[in-house]
């Protein structure tokens, strides 16, 4: 087992412990030891343990895969080492066990919030052509995907999930920042600006220089709606249908969505 970012002895148990089962644990070393994830582990907010499935193989070549029954291309991850590795993990009541799988439940911000309340999240990284179905049945993991595309293995999706969930754990990131970011209210986040005030002839919207907090908040909300209509109309339709917009915002959203549909029809 490879413990990343060992927690100081004086800190309490982490809010979330991540256990990762992988054939390539080295892939996690650098990404999990930079920036916010590094600080979160050092502060004891989260713990990340990566386990090499090959440690549970029984032959001298540490063979974790084999050819598929029935023929076909690729190799299949064998059930015995994966299940043995899984059963060696500590069990914390209320844990979630996820299998990185292209055909699984789409991972989104709502699921990230779900997982941030779990004391333990186990992430199983498949590789090659797939995993022996009996291992999946024995473990009873939830299949999860980060998008409608195929990767070479489950390591990158596992890293994405760890990052997305960790930042929602209390004390890792300022709560106000989380509340105002994309998807927090069903919308894409508004544009941001900082110094210099003029960059290559591009200035700052006057409202942001006004010091009028209510006007700034209203401008940001409108920009979120406009940006969501432009790049994620599906999200805006959902937010509109859920009744999460004020009457004025709902009118703007409906107008933008109608205009967008007309442009594509033309």
Coordinates of C-alpha atoms in Angstrom, one line a residue:
X1 CA 0.0 0.0 0.0
X2 CA 1.3 3.4 -0.9
X3 CA 0.1 6.2 1.4
X4 CA 0.2 9.5 -0.4
X5 CA 0.7 12.6 1.8
X6 CA 1.0 10.9 5.2
X7 CA -1.2 12.5 7.8
X8 CA 0.5 14.0 10.8
X9 CA 0.0 12.0 14.0
X10 CA -1.6 15.0 15.8
X11 CA -4.4 15.5 13.3
X12 CA -7.8 13.7 13.6
X13 CA -9.0 11.0 11.3
X14 CA -9.6 12.4 7.8
X15 CA -13.2 13.3 6.7
X16 CA -12.8 11.1 3.6
X17 CA -10.4 8.3 3.0
X18 CA -9.8 7.3 -0.6
X19 CA -8.6 3.8 -1.4
X20 CA -7.5 3.2 -5.0
X21 CA -7.0 -0.2 -6.6
X22 CA -4.8 0.1 -9.6
X23 CA -2.3 -1.8 -11.8
X24 CA -0.3 1.4 -12.2
X25 CA -0.1 3.1 -8.8
X26 CA 2.8 5.3 -10.0
X27 CA 0.4 7.3 -12.1
X28 CA -1.1 8.9 -8.9
X29 CA 2.2 10.0 -7.3
X30 CA 2.6 13.5 -8.8
X31 CA -1.1 14.5 -9.4
X32 CA -2.0 13.7 -5.8
X33 CA 1.0 15.5 -4.3
X34 CA 0.5 18.9 -5.8
X35 CA -1.6 22.0 -4.9
X36 CA -4.8 21.7 -3.0
X37 CA -4.8 17.9 -2.7
X38 CA -1.3 18.0 -1.1
X39 CA -2.4 20.6 1.4
X40 CA -5.6 18.7 2.2
X41 CA -3.7 15.5 3.0
X42 CA -1.1 17.4 5.1
X43 CA -3.9 19.0 7.1
X44 CA -5.5 15.6 7.6
X45 CA -8.7 16.6 5.8
X46 CA -8.4 13.7 3.4
X47 CA -6.3 10.5 3.0
X48 CA -5.3 8.8 -0.2
X49 CA -4.1 5.2 -0.3
X50 CA -3.1 3.7 -3.6
X51 CA -2.9 -0.1 -3.7
X52 CA -1.1 -2.1 -6.4
X53 CA -3.3 -5.0 -7.5
X54 CA -0.2 -6.9 -8.6
X55 CA 0.7 -7.3 -4.9
X56 CA -2.1 -9.9 -4.7
X57 CA -0.9 -12.0 -7.6
X58 CA 0.6 -15.4 -6.9
X59 CA 3.1 -16.0 -9.7
X60 CA 6.6 -14.7 -10.1
X61 CA 5.6 -12.6 -13.1
X62 CA 2.9 -10.8 -11.1
X63 CA 0.3 -11.6 -13.8
X64 CA -2.9 -9.7 -13.2
X65 CA -4.6 -10.2 -16.6
X66 CA -5.3 -13.0 -19.1
X67 CA -6.9 -13.7 -22.5
X68 CA -10.7 -13.6 -22.6
X69 CA -12.8 -16.7 -22.7
X70 CA -14.6 -16.9 -26.0
X71 CA -11.8 -15.2 -27.8
X72 CA -11.5 -11.6 -28.9
X73 CA -9.0 -8.8 -28.7
X74 CA -7.3 -7.5 -25.6
X75 CA -6.7 -8.8 -22.2
X76 CA -9.0 -9.1 -19.2
X77 CA -8.1 -8.2 -15.6
X78 CA -8.3 -11.4 -13.5
X79 CA -10.8 -11.7 -10.6
X80 CA -8.6 -13.3 -7.9
X81 CA -6.0 -10.6 -7.4
X82 CA -8.6 -7.8 -7.7
X83 CA -11.0 -9.3 -5.2
X84 CA -8.2 -10.2 -2.8
X85 CA -6.9 -6.7 -3.0
X86 CA -10.4 -5.3 -2.3
X87 CA -11.0 -7.6 0.6
X88 CA -7.7 -6.5 2.2
X89 CA -9.0 -2.9 2.6
X90 CA -10.2 -1.5 5.8
X91 CA -13.9 -1.2 6.0
X92 CA -15.4 2.1 7.2
X93 CA -19.2 2.0 7.7
X94 CA -21.0 4.0 5.1
X95 CA -18.3 3.7 2.4
X96 CA -18.9 3.9 -1.3
X97 CA -17.3 1.5 -3.8
X98 CA -16.9 2.8 -7.3
X99 CA -15.8 1.0 -10.5
X100 CA -14.4 3.2 -13.2
X101 CA -16.4 2.0 -16.3
X102 CA -17.3 3.7 -19.5
X103 CA -20.8 2.4 -19.3
X104 CA -21.5 3.5 -15.7
X105 CA -23.5 6.3 -14.0
X106 CA -22.3 9.7 -15.2
X107 CA -20.2 11.4 -12.6
X108 CA -21.3 15.0 -12.0
X109 CA -21.3 17.7 -9.3
X110 CA -24.3 16.3 -7.5
X111 CA -22.5 12.9 -7.2
X112 CA -19.3 14.7 -6.0
X113 CA -21.4 16.2 -3.2
X114 CA -22.8 12.7 -2.3
X115 CA -19.3 11.2 -2.1
X116 CA -18.0 14.1 0.0
X117 CA -20.2 13.0 2.8
X118 CA -18.9 9.4 2.7
X119 CA -16.2 8.5 5.2
X120 CA -14.5 6.2 2.6
X121 CA -14.5 6.0 -1.1
X122 CA -13.0 3.0 -2.9
X123 CA -12.0 3.5 -6.5
X124 CA -11.4 0.5 -8.7
X125 CA -9.4 1.2 -11.8
X126 CA -9.9 -1.3 -14.7
X127 CA -7.4 -1.6 -17.5
X128 CA -6.9 -3.4 -20.8
X129 CA -10.1 -4.8 -22.3
X130 CA -12.0 -4.9 -19.0
X131 CA -12.5 -6.7 -15.7
X132 CA -13.7 -10.3 -15.2
X133 CA -17.4 -9.9 -14.5
X134 CA -17.2 -12.2 -11.5
X135 CA -15.0 -9.7 -9.7
X136 CA -17.5 -7.0 -10.3
X137 CA -20.3 -9.1 -9.0
X138 CA -18.3 -10.3 -6.0
X139 CA -17.3 -6.7 -5.0
X140 CA -20.6 -5.1 -5.8
X141 CA -19.1 -1.8 -7.0
X142 CA -21.1 1.1 -8.6
X143 CA -20.0 1.6 -12.2
X144 CA -19.2 5.3 -12.8
X145 CA -18.0 7.2 -15.9
X146 CA -16.6 10.7 -16.2
X147 CA -17.8 11.1 -19.8
X148 CA -18.9 9.4 -23.0
X149 CA -15.5 8.4 -24.3
X150 CA -13.1 5.5 -23.7
X151 CA -9.7 5.8 -21.9
X152 CA -6.9 3.4 -21.6
X153 CA -7.6 2.7 -18.0
X154 CA -9.5 3.9 -14.9
X155 CA -6.7 5.8 -13.3
X156 CA -7.4 9.2 -14.8
X157 CA -11.1 9.0 -14.0
X158 CA -10.2 8.1 -10.4
X159 CA -8.0 11.1 -10.2
X160 CA -10.8 13.3 -11.5
X161 CA -13.2 12.0 -8.9
X162 CA -10.7 12.4 -6.0
X163 CA -10.1 16.0 -7.0
X164 CA -13.7 16.9 -7.5
X165 CA -14.8 15.3 -4.2
X166 CA -11.8 16.4 -2.1
X167 CA -12.4 20.1 -2.8
X168 CA -16.0 19.7 -1.3
X169 CA -14.7 18.3 2.0
X170 CA -15.1 20.8 4.8
X171 CA -11.9 22.9 5.4
X172 CA -10.3 22.1 2.0
X173 CA -11.6 25.1 0.1
X174 CA -13.4 28.2 1.3
X175 CA -17.1 27.5 1.4
X176 CA -18.1 30.7 -0.3
X177 CA -15.9 29.8 -3.3
X178 CA -17.7 26.5 -3.7
X179 CA -21.1 28.1 -3.4
X180 CA -20.3 30.6 -6.2
X181 CA -18.6 28.3 -8.7
X182 CA -20.0 26.5 -11.8
X183 CA -22.8 24.0 -11.3
X184 CA -23.3 25.2 -7.6
X185 CA -26.6 26.7 -8.7
X186 CA -27.2 24.7 -11.8
X187 CA -25.5 27.4 -14.0
X188 CA -22.1 27.9 -15.5
X189 CA -20.0 30.4 -13.6
X190 CA -19.8 34.1 -14.6
X191 CA -16.6 35.6 -16.1
X192 CA -13.9 36.9 -13.8
X193 CA -11.4 39.8 -14.1
X194 CA -8.4 41.0 -12.2
X195 CA -5.5 43.5 -12.7
X196 CA -4.4 45.1 -14.9
X197 CA -7.5 47.2 -15.6
X198 CA -6.6 47.3 -19.3
X199 CA -5.1 44.4 -21.2
X200 CA -4.4 44.8 -24.9
X201 CA -7.2 47.3 -25.2
X202 CA -9.7 45.1 -23.3
X203 CA -11.1 46.8 -20.2
X204 CA -13.2 45.7 -17.2
X205 CA -17.1 45.9 -17.2
X206 CA -18.0 49.2 -15.5
X207 CA -20.3 47.5 -13.0
X208 CA -17.4 45.6 -11.5
X209 CA -15.7 49.0 -10.7
X210 CA -18.9 50.5 -9.3
X211 CA -18.6 49.2 -5.7
X212 CA -22.3 48.5 -5.8
X213 CA -22.6 45.0 -4.5
X214 CA -26.2 44.4 -5.5
X215 CA -25.6 45.5 -9.0
X216 CA -22.5 43.4 -9.2
X217 CA -24.4 40.3 -8.0
X218 CA -27.2 40.9 -10.5
X219 CA -24.7 41.3 -13.4
X220 CA -22.9 38.1 -12.4
X221 CA -26.2 36.2 -12.2
X222 CA -27.2 37.5 -15.7
X223 CA -23.8 36.6 -17.1
X224 CA -24.1 33.1 -15.7
X225 CA -27.5 32.6 -17.4
X226 CA -26.2 34.0 -20.7
X227 CA -23.0 31.9 -20.6
X228 CA -25.0 28.7 -19.7
X229 CA -27.4 29.4 -22.6
X230 CA -24.4 29.6 -24.9
X231 CA -22.4 26.6 -23.9
X232 CA -24.7 24.3 -21.8
X233 CA -28.3 25.0 -22.9
X234 CA -29.2 21.6 -21.4
X235 CA -28.3 22.8 -17.9
X236 CA -30.3 26.0 -18.4
X237 CA -33.4 24.1 -19.5
X238 CA -33.1 21.9 -16.5
X239 CA -32.7 24.9 -14.1
X240 CA -35.6 26.7 -15.8
X241 CA -37.8 23.6 -15.6
X242 CA -36.9 23.1 -11.9
X243 CA -38.2 26.6 -11.1
X244 CA -34.9 27.7 -9.7
X245 CA -34.9 31.1 -11.4
X246 CA -36.7 34.3 -10.5
X247 CA -39.5 35.4 -12.9
X248 CA -37.1 37.9 -14.5
X249 CA -34.3 35.4 -14.9
X250 CA -36.8 32.8 -16.2
X251 CA -37.9 35.3 -18.9
X252 CA -34.3 35.9 -19.9
X253 CA -33.5 32.2 -20.0
X254 CA -36.5 31.4 -22.1
X255 CA -35.6 34.2 -24.5
X256 CA -32.0 33.0 -24.9
X257 CA -33.0 29.4 -25.4
X258 CA -35.6 30.3 -28.0
X259 CA -33.1 32.5 -29.9
X260 CA -30.5 29.7 -29.8
X261 CA -32.9 27.2 -31.2
X262 CA -34.0 29.5 -34.0
X263 CA -30.3 30.1 -35.0
X264 CA -29.7 26.3 -35.3
X265 CA -33.0 25.9 -37.2
X266 CA -31.9 28.5 -39.7

